[in-house]
Amino acid sequence: MTGKKLHVKIKPLGILDLLSFKNLVPGRKKRIEKAPGTSIDPLPPVNALAGKLHPEIQHLVVDQIKDETGDVRTYRLVPDKEKGTLQPAYFRPGQYLSFTFEVEGATVTRPYSISSTPGEALSGFYEIAVKRYHDGFVSRQIWDHWTEGCAVLSGGPEGFFYHDHLRDRQNVIGIAGGTGITPFRSMAKSILDDDLKINLVIFYGSNKKEEIIYHEELKELQASSGGRIKIIHVLAEEKLENFEHGYITADLLKKYAAPLESSIFVCGPKPLYRHIDRELKGPAIRRKFIRKEDFGEIEDVSSLETYPGGAAGKAFKVLVHRGKEAVEIEADAGESLLVAMERAGLCPPSSCRSGSCGVCRSLLIKGDLFIPEEVDDRRQADKKFGYIHPCIAYPLENLEIVVPRRKIE
Ligand code: FES
């Protein structure tokens, strides 16, 4: 028979490939037969590490209480080992903890910056500073009920208000007002621990000298820092030697630091942010080098220029779906949907309470609401498909929403 010869070239490596493919299933069966009958470790090491760094809840106990000024106290918190928290989760200087409280039948959360250091978390404790406000729903609860030995429930450390060598400059200007000094205390102490390699100039605004929190400690940190930490106190209501007087201004920053070559971190009450925004306006300081700790709610939403007229003072009905249940609650126009739900005893999940963490993310089914643009950090897709953050959403008419359940319910 004549005909064309068929030339098929099989490369040696191709044969090896075919063989290993053919042996794939029998090989797997053999390995399964040989394997011990015991179950595998339920938690792979990487998941165990993730759980330690980002626990959903931490059971803590109040260990010590220290008066700082007339209306500010430091609370030292240690893990409640009996309830399963063996070690405070590690964090970055500047992060916060979100605490859960039962107040007058409602479950609410509040974030507080950690004022201690990551090194101190490793040795077994956190510290936070709490100012007592006259009409403070939660701060009064802490002052009146957190006694030594009291059990406290918190989430893991959170937030983006920390120095990162990849995005921030090595020279850092900290602008603090009132208890806004707490994350900078953590940063300053971490510099001395050699955990944070930055140069820090803190501009700390207070009304009077007696209101300065950690005054002596800050002096000592500066003295032993070898020039890495500088603290400028600015008093609004007193003129004293060795203190600046008035408000923290761009000129003051230039007098003691180099704002154009620094990352600028701001933490304090909301009016301080508006003031600093005005001071740092202009192209000279790039926005990406300004970082604000923005947890906490908007105090008076109707005072915002963008707030639509007509809704203020009204109350609306909100139908809230949660799992299989649906509950109708009442919400005032001036309160966020998160507060309205907490007031109604629904206890939705929350953490930052300022629109940045996404923990409260919910779905709007029906109705119109107001979300201030300056705190609206939602992704484009969330905006398009109707997802909202109830902590920064204010009703303008009757609504229907779907909210997630708290994981610790
Ligand atoms: S609680 Fe953080 S986005 Fe609402």
Short mmCIF file of C-alpha atoms and ligand atoms in Angstrom, two decimals:
data_model
loop_
_atom_site.label_atom_id
_atom_site.label_comp_id
_atom_site.label_asym_id
_atom_site.label_seq_id
_atom_site.Cartn_x
_atom_site.Cartn_y
_atom_site.Cartn_z
CA MET A 1 0.00 0.00 0.00
CA THR A 2 1.29 3.37 -0.89
CA GLY A 3 0.31 6.57 0.82
CA LYS A 4 1.54 9.54 2.69
CA LYS A 5 3.43 8.99 5.88
CA LEU A 6 1.88 10.60 8.89
CA HIS A 7 4.49 12.55 10.82
CA VAL A 8 3.39 13.02 14.40
CA LYS A 9 6.01 14.33 16.74
CA ILE A 10 5.50 13.66 20.40
CA LYS A 11 7.85 15.68 22.53
CA PRO A 12 9.24 13.85 25.56
CA LEU A 13 7.92 16.51 27.92
CA GLY A 14 4.45 16.15 26.39
CA ILE A 15 4.49 12.44 27.27
CA LEU A 16 5.36 13.29 30.86
CA ASP A 17 2.45 15.71 30.94
CA LEU A 18 0.05 13.06 29.67
CA LEU A 19 1.30 10.53 32.21
CA SER A 20 0.96 12.88 35.14
CA PHE A 21 -2.58 13.79 33.99
CA LYS A 22 -3.49 10.09 33.73
CA ASN A 23 -2.16 9.46 37.23
CA LEU A 24 -3.88 12.44 38.77
CA VAL A 25 -7.03 10.74 40.05
CA PRO A 26 -5.43 7.38 41.08
CA GLY A 27 -2.68 9.31 42.87
CA ARG A 28 -5.22 11.38 44.77
CA LYS A 29 -7.16 8.25 45.76
CA LYS A 30 -3.97 6.64 47.09
CA ARG A 31 -3.14 9.71 49.17
CA ILE A 32 -6.66 9.79 50.61
CA GLU A 33 -6.42 6.10 51.55
CA LYS A 34 -3.07 6.67 53.26
CA ALA A 35 -4.21 9.78 55.17
CA PRO A 36 -4.83 9.42 58.95
CA GLY A 37 -8.47 9.16 60.03
CA THR A 38 -8.24 12.28 62.21
CA SER A 39 -9.82 15.58 61.13
CA ILE A 40 -7.55 18.31 59.81
CA ASP A 41 -6.75 21.38 61.92
CA PRO A 42 -10.05 23.34 61.88
CA LEU A 43 -8.33 26.72 61.53
CA PRO A 44 -5.38 27.14 59.14
CA PRO A 45 -2.59 29.29 60.71
CA VAL A 46 -3.25 32.26 58.42
CA ASN A 47 -6.92 32.36 59.44
CA ALA A 48 -5.94 32.06 63.11
CA LEU A 49 -3.60 35.05 62.67
CA ALA A 50 -6.32 37.06 60.88
CA GLY A 51 -8.70 36.28 63.77
CA LYS A 52 -6.15 37.58 66.29
CA LEU A 53 -5.48 40.79 64.35
CA HIS A 54 -9.09 41.53 63.38
CA PRO A 55 -11.38 39.95 65.98
CA GLU A 56 -15.06 40.69 65.53
CA ILE A 57 -15.46 41.14 69.26
CA GLN A 58 -13.16 41.57 72.22
CA HIS A 59 -14.32 40.93 75.77
CA LEU A 60 -12.52 43.43 78.00
CA VAL A 61 -12.59 44.45 81.64
CA VAL A 62 -11.99 47.90 83.14
CA ASP A 63 -8.74 47.53 85.05
CA GLN A 64 -7.89 51.11 86.10
CA ILE A 65 -9.50 54.54 85.93
CA LYS A 66 -7.45 57.73 86.09
CA ASP A 67 -8.68 61.33 86.22
CA GLU A 68 -6.84 63.44 83.63
CA THR A 69 -8.68 66.76 83.81
CA GLY A 70 -11.99 67.72 85.44
CA ASP A 71 -14.06 66.11 82.70
CA VAL A 72 -11.68 63.59 81.08
CA ARG A 73 -10.75 60.16 82.40
CA THR A 74 -8.43 57.48 81.11
CA TYR A 75 -9.79 53.93 81.23
CA ARG A 76 -7.33 51.05 81.09
CA LEU A 77 -8.90 47.90 79.66
CA VAL A 78 -7.53 44.36 79.89
CA PRO A 79 -8.75 41.16 78.22
CA ASP A 80 -11.51 39.18 79.90
CA LYS A 81 -9.85 35.78 79.68
CA GLU A 82 -12.81 33.97 81.23
CA LYS A 83 -14.94 35.12 78.31
CA GLY A 84 -12.37 33.98 75.75
CA THR A 85 -10.33 37.11 74.91
CA LEU A 86 -6.77 36.13 75.74
CA GLN A 87 -4.87 39.11 74.32
CA PRO A 88 -5.82 42.61 73.10
CA ALA A 89 -5.58 42.67 69.31
CA TYR A 90 -2.55 44.47 67.90
CA PHE A 91 -3.16 47.78 66.11
CA ARG A 92 -1.51 50.75 64.44
CA PRO A 93 -1.03 53.96 66.45
CA GLY A 94 -4.03 56.16 65.57
CA GLN A 95 -6.67 53.42 65.23
CA TYR A 96 -9.84 53.20 67.31
CA LEU A 97 -12.05 50.66 69.06
CA SER A 98 -15.82 50.60 68.68
CA PHE A 99 -17.60 49.80 71.97
CA THR A 100 -21.10 48.38 72.36
CA PHE A 101 -23.37 49.67 75.14
CA GLU A 102 -26.84 48.95 76.44
CA VAL A 103 -28.37 52.34 77.21
CA GLU A 104 -32.00 52.66 78.29
CA GLY A 105 -32.98 49.46 76.50
CA ALA A 106 -31.16 50.30 73.27
CA THR A 107 -27.93 48.77 72.01
CA VAL A 108 -25.59 51.43 70.63
CA THR A 109 -21.95 51.66 69.58
CA ARG A 110 -19.36 54.42 70.00
CA PRO A 111 -15.81 54.63 68.64
CA TYR A 112 -12.92 55.81 70.83
CA SER A 113 -9.31 56.28 69.70
CA ILE A 114 -6.79 54.08 71.44
CA SER A 115 -4.46 56.36 73.44
CA SER A 116 -2.01 53.62 74.46
CA THR A 117 0.52 51.96 72.15
CA PRO A 118 0.64 48.72 70.17
CA GLY A 119 3.51 47.64 72.45
CA GLU A 120 1.21 48.08 75.44
CA ALA A 121 -1.45 45.96 73.71
CA LEU A 122 1.16 43.21 73.44
CA SER A 123 1.83 43.54 77.16
CA GLY A 124 -1.90 43.19 77.83
CA PHE A 125 -3.88 46.45 77.83
CA TYR A 126 -5.52 49.30 75.91
CA GLU A 127 -6.21 52.81 77.15
CA ILE A 128 -8.88 55.22 75.97
CA ALA A 129 -9.78 58.71 77.20
CA VAL A 130 -13.43 59.64 77.67
CA LYS A 131 -14.70 63.18 78.07
CA ARG A 132 -17.93 63.57 79.96
CA TYR A 133 -20.41 65.68 78.03
CA HIS A 134 -23.35 67.16 79.83
CA ASP A 135 -25.85 65.81 77.31
CA GLY A 136 -23.63 62.90 76.18
CA PHE A 137 -25.84 59.83 75.94
CA VAL A 138 -22.89 57.41 75.99
CA SER A 139 -20.15 59.39 77.78
CA ARG A 140 -22.44 59.69 80.83
CA GLN A 141 -23.05 55.95 80.66
CA ILE A 142 -19.29 55.30 80.74
CA TRP A 143 -18.58 57.76 83.55
CA ASP A 144 -21.47 56.47 85.65
CA HIS A 145 -21.21 52.73 85.01
CA TRP A 146 -17.64 51.79 84.03
CA THR A 147 -16.12 50.92 87.37
CA GLU A 148 -13.05 48.76 87.97
CA GLY A 149 -13.89 45.14 87.15
CA CYS A 150 -16.77 46.15 84.84
CA ALA A 151 -17.12 44.02 81.65
CA VAL A 152 -16.87 45.92 78.35
CA LEU A 153 -17.54 44.75 74.81
CA SER A 154 -15.54 46.12 71.89
CA GLY A 155 -14.77 45.27 68.28
CA GLY A 156 -11.26 44.88 66.88
CA PRO A 157 -9.03 47.91 66.18
CA GLU A 158 -10.17 49.82 63.09
CA GLY A 159 -9.68 52.96 61.07
CA PHE A 160 -7.24 54.51 58.61
CA PHE A 161 -5.89 57.31 60.78
CA TYR A 162 -2.38 55.92 61.02
CA HIS A 163 0.97 56.66 59.44
CA ASP A 164 1.90 54.46 56.51
CA HIS A 165 5.38 54.78 55.02
CA LEU A 166 4.06 53.98 51.55
CA ARG A 167 1.57 56.84 51.43
CA ASP A 168 2.67 59.36 54.09
CA ARG A 169 5.68 61.57 54.58
CA GLN A 170 8.20 60.99 57.32
CA ASN A 171 7.55 64.44 58.79
CA VAL A 172 4.10 64.48 60.36
CA ILE A 173 2.12 67.42 61.70
CA GLY A 174 -0.57 66.43 64.19
CA ILE A 175 -3.40 68.90 64.77
CA ALA A 176 -5.45 68.05 67.85
CA GLY A 177 -8.37 69.60 69.68
CA GLY A 178 -9.57 68.38 73.11
CA THR A 179 -9.65 64.57 73.36
CA GLY A 180 -8.42 64.53 69.75
CA ILE A 181 -4.96 64.35 71.35
CA THR A 182 -5.48 60.62 72.10
CA PRO A 183 -4.26 59.11 68.78
CA PHE A 184 -1.25 61.47 68.88
CA ARG A 185 -0.37 60.29 72.37
CA SER A 186 -0.31 56.75 70.94
CA MET A 187 1.88 57.91 68.01
CA ALA A 188 4.27 59.88 70.25
CA LYS A 189 4.76 57.00 72.66
CA SER A 190 5.25 54.62 69.72
CA ILE A 191 8.02 56.89 68.40
CA LEU A 192 9.87 56.45 71.69
CA ASP A 193 9.22 52.68 71.51
CA ASP A 194 10.87 52.77 68.05
CA ASP A 195 7.69 51.27 66.59
CA LEU A 196 7.01 54.40 64.55
CA LYS A 197 9.80 56.05 62.59
CA ILE A 198 8.49 59.57 62.04
CA ASN A 199 9.16 63.12 63.20
CA LEU A 200 6.04 64.48 64.84
CA VAL A 201 5.07 68.10 65.54
CA ILE A 202 1.78 68.26 67.48
CA PHE A 203 -0.28 71.46 67.53
CA TYR A 204 -2.67 70.97 70.41
CA GLY A 205 -5.56 73.41 70.80
CA SER A 206 -7.29 73.85 74.17
CA ASN A 207 -9.38 76.63 75.64
CA LYS A 208 -7.35 76.94 78.86
CA LYS A 209 -4.17 75.44 80.26
CA GLU A 210 -6.09 73.43 82.86
CA GLU A 211 -7.97 71.63 80.05
CA ILE A 212 -4.81 70.20 78.45
CA ILE A 213 -4.95 66.41 78.64
CA TYR A 214 -1.66 64.52 79.34
CA HIS A 215 0.13 67.87 79.82
CA GLU A 216 3.04 66.57 81.93
CA GLU A 217 3.35 63.33 79.99
CA LEU A 218 3.54 65.17 76.66
CA LYS A 219 6.34 67.35 78.09
CA GLU A 220 8.28 64.26 79.10
CA LEU A 221 7.75 62.60 75.72
CA GLN A 222 9.10 65.69 73.98
CA ALA A 223 12.09 65.94 76.33
CA SER A 224 13.18 62.34 75.82
CA SER A 225 12.55 62.19 72.06
CA GLY A 226 15.85 63.68 70.89
CA GLY A 227 14.01 66.20 68.71
CA ARG A 228 11.68 63.69 67.07
CA ILE A 229 8.61 65.03 68.93
CA LYS A 230 7.67 68.69 69.35
CA ILE A 231 4.48 69.90 71.03
CA ILE A 232 2.99 73.35 70.54
CA HIS A 233 0.12 74.25 72.86
CA VAL A 234 -2.36 76.77 71.54
CA LEU A 235 -4.78 78.31 74.06
CA ALA A 236 -7.93 79.99 72.77
CA GLU A 237 -9.01 81.70 76.00
CA GLU A 238 -5.77 82.42 77.87
CA LYS A 239 -2.58 84.33 77.12
CA LEU A 240 0.35 82.66 78.90
CA GLU A 241 4.10 82.65 78.49
CA ASN A 242 5.41 79.67 76.45
CA PHE A 243 1.96 79.03 74.95
CA GLU A 244 0.62 80.17 71.63
CA HIS A 245 -2.61 82.12 71.82
CA GLY A 246 -5.67 81.97 69.56
CA TYR A 247 -6.32 79.25 66.97
CA ILE A 248 -4.18 76.85 64.97
CA THR A 249 -3.49 78.64 61.71
CA ALA A 250 -1.46 77.98 58.56
CA ASP A 251 1.02 80.66 59.71
CA LEU A 252 1.47 78.89 63.02
CA LEU A 253 2.17 75.60 61.23
CA LYS A 254 4.84 77.36 59.17
CA LYS A 255 6.38 78.92 62.28
CA TYR A 256 7.14 75.54 63.91
CA ALA A 257 7.04 72.95 61.11
CA ALA A 258 7.25 72.48 57.36
CA PRO A 259 3.65 71.88 56.21
CA LEU A 260 4.63 71.60 52.54
CA GLU A 261 6.94 68.69 53.32
CA SER A 262 4.73 66.97 55.90
CA SER A 263 1.72 64.72 56.14
CA ILE A 264 -0.94 66.48 58.20
CA PHE A 265 -3.18 64.49 60.56
CA VAL A 266 -6.19 66.21 62.16
CA CYS A 267 -8.26 64.89 65.07
CA GLY A 268 -10.78 66.78 67.16
CA PRO A 269 -14.30 68.20 67.11
CA LYS A 270 -16.00 68.86 63.76
CA PRO A 271 -15.61 72.70 63.94
CA LEU A 272 -11.82 72.15 64.09
CA TYR A 273 -11.99 70.30 60.73
CA ARG A 274 -13.91 73.13 59.10
CA HIS A 275 -11.42 75.67 60.49
CA ILE A 276 -8.40 73.65 59.33
CA ASP A 277 -10.00 73.14 55.89
CA ARG A 278 -10.20 76.90 55.53
CA GLU A 279 -6.62 77.39 56.77
CA LEU A 280 -5.13 74.78 54.47
CA LYS A 281 -7.15 75.77 51.40
CA GLY A 282 -5.22 76.33 48.19
CA PRO A 283 -3.01 74.27 45.93
CA ALA A 284 0.16 74.46 48.08
CA ILE A 285 -0.79 71.55 50.36
CA ARG A 286 -1.97 68.50 48.47
CA ARG A 287 -5.15 66.86 49.78
CA LYS A 288 -3.58 63.43 49.75
CA PHE A 289 -1.22 64.51 52.53
CA ILE A 290 -4.08 65.62 54.79
CA ARG A 291 -5.69 62.91 56.87
CA LYS A 292 -8.66 63.42 59.20
CA GLU A 293 -9.99 61.14 61.89
CA ASP A 294 -13.61 61.31 60.95
CA PHE A 295 -15.48 58.94 63.20
CA GLY A 296 -18.58 60.15 64.99
CA GLU A 297 -21.82 61.59 63.77
CA ILE A 298 -22.76 64.91 62.25
CA GLU A 299 -24.03 67.03 65.12
CA ASP A 300 -26.68 69.13 63.36
CA VAL A 301 -27.39 67.94 59.85
CA SER A 302 -29.91 70.71 59.11
CA SER A 303 -27.14 73.31 59.59
CA LEU A 304 -25.27 71.99 56.53
CA GLU A 305 -25.56 74.26 53.50
CA THR A 306 -26.56 71.34 51.29
CA TYR A 307 -29.39 70.13 53.53
CA PRO A 308 -32.64 70.35 51.57
CA GLY A 309 -35.25 72.62 53.07
CA GLY A 310 -38.71 71.33 53.93
CA ALA A 311 -37.86 68.16 55.88
CA ALA A 312 -36.42 69.71 59.05
CA GLY A 313 -38.52 69.05 62.13
CA LYS A 314 -40.61 66.30 60.50
CA ALA A 315 -40.84 62.61 61.44
CA PHE A 316 -41.14 59.74 58.97
CA LYS A 317 -41.99 56.04 58.94
CA VAL A 318 -39.24 53.61 58.03
CA LEU A 319 -40.01 49.98 57.24
CA VAL A 320 -36.89 48.03 58.21
CA HIS A 321 -36.33 44.49 56.89
CA ARG A 322 -33.85 42.42 58.85
CA GLY A 323 -33.57 38.74 57.99
CA LYS A 324 -37.13 37.43 57.91
CA GLU A 325 -38.59 40.17 60.10
CA ALA A 326 -39.92 43.57 59.06
CA VAL A 327 -40.41 46.33 61.62
CA GLU A 328 -41.84 49.79 61.16
CA ILE A 329 -40.06 52.50 63.15
CA GLU A 330 -40.26 56.26 63.38
CA ALA A 331 -37.32 58.43 62.35
CA ASP A 332 -36.87 62.15 62.90
CA ALA A 333 -35.53 64.12 59.94
CA GLY A 334 -32.62 65.39 62.03
CA GLU A 335 -31.36 61.98 63.15
CA SER A 336 -29.48 59.43 61.11
CA LEU A 337 -31.25 56.20 60.23
CA LEU A 338 -28.73 54.40 62.43
CA VAL A 339 -29.74 56.45 65.49
CA ALA A 340 -33.45 55.98 64.67
CA MET A 341 -32.97 52.21 64.51
CA GLU A 342 -30.97 52.15 67.75
CA ARG A 343 -33.64 54.23 69.46
CA ALA A 344 -36.22 51.67 68.31
CA GLY A 345 -34.13 48.85 69.84
CA LEU A 346 -33.10 47.32 66.51
CA CYS A 347 -29.34 47.38 67.15
CA PRO A 348 -27.99 47.28 63.57
CA PRO A 349 -24.23 46.72 63.09
CA SER A 350 -22.07 49.85 63.16
CA SER A 351 -18.55 50.99 63.92
CA CYS A 352 -17.20 54.36 62.71
CA ARG A 353 -20.65 56.08 62.63
CA SER A 354 -19.32 58.46 59.97
CA GLY A 355 -19.77 56.67 56.65
CA SER A 356 -16.25 55.37 56.22
CA CYS A 357 -16.06 51.77 57.51
CA GLY A 358 -19.04 50.29 55.62
CA VAL A 359 -20.12 48.08 58.56
CA CYS A 360 -23.69 49.44 58.51
CA ARG A 361 -24.10 49.11 54.70
CA SER A 362 -27.81 48.62 53.91
CA LEU A 363 -30.12 48.61 50.91
CA LEU A 364 -32.61 51.38 50.20
CA ILE A 365 -35.78 49.90 48.69
CA LYS A 366 -38.01 52.95 48.63
CA GLY A 367 -37.98 56.65 49.49
CA ASP A 368 -35.66 59.61 49.44
CA LEU A 369 -32.98 60.56 51.91
CA PHE A 370 -30.18 63.05 52.42
CA ILE A 371 -26.56 61.93 52.44
CA PRO A 372 -24.05 64.79 52.95
CA GLU A 373 -21.58 64.71 50.10
CA GLU A 374 -18.55 65.46 52.26
CA VAL A 375 -18.95 62.19 54.20
CA ASP A 376 -20.28 60.00 51.37
CA ASP A 377 -17.51 57.43 50.81
CA ARG A 378 -19.66 54.90 48.93
CA ARG A 379 -18.38 53.20 45.80
CA GLN A 380 -19.98 54.12 42.49
CA ALA A 381 -21.62 50.68 42.25
CA ASP A 382 -23.18 51.08 45.71
CA LYS A 383 -24.62 54.44 44.72
CA LYS A 384 -25.99 52.99 41.50
CA PHE A 385 -27.64 49.98 43.14
CA GLY A 386 -29.08 51.85 46.12
CA TYR A 387 -26.77 50.84 48.94
CA ILE A 388 -26.53 53.36 51.77
CA HIS A 389 -24.73 53.84 55.07
CA PRO A 390 -27.51 54.50 57.62
CA CYS A 391 -25.03 56.30 59.94
CA ILE A 392 -24.88 59.22 57.47
CA ALA A 393 -28.34 58.90 55.85
CA TYR A 394 -31.19 61.21 56.94
CA PRO A 395 -34.82 60.61 55.93
CA LEU A 396 -36.61 63.10 53.69
CA GLU A 397 -39.78 61.00 53.38
CA ASN A 398 -41.14 57.58 54.40
CA LEU A 399 -38.61 54.85 53.62
CA GLU A 400 -38.15 51.11 53.22
CA ILE A 401 -34.68 49.61 53.83
CA VAL A 402 -32.97 46.26 54.32
CA VAL A 403 -30.32 46.16 57.05
CA PRO A 404 -27.84 43.43 58.01
CA ARG A 405 -27.93 41.68 61.36
CA ARG A 406 -25.25 42.15 64.00
CA LYS A 407 -22.97 39.11 64.04
CA ILE A 408 -22.94 39.06 67.86
CA GLU A 409 -26.72 39.07 68.34
S1 FES B 1 -20.89 52.67 60.84
FE1 FES B 1 -19.18 52.91 59.52
S2 FES B 1 -20.12 53.34 57.60
FE2 FES B 1 -21.77 53.31 58.99
#
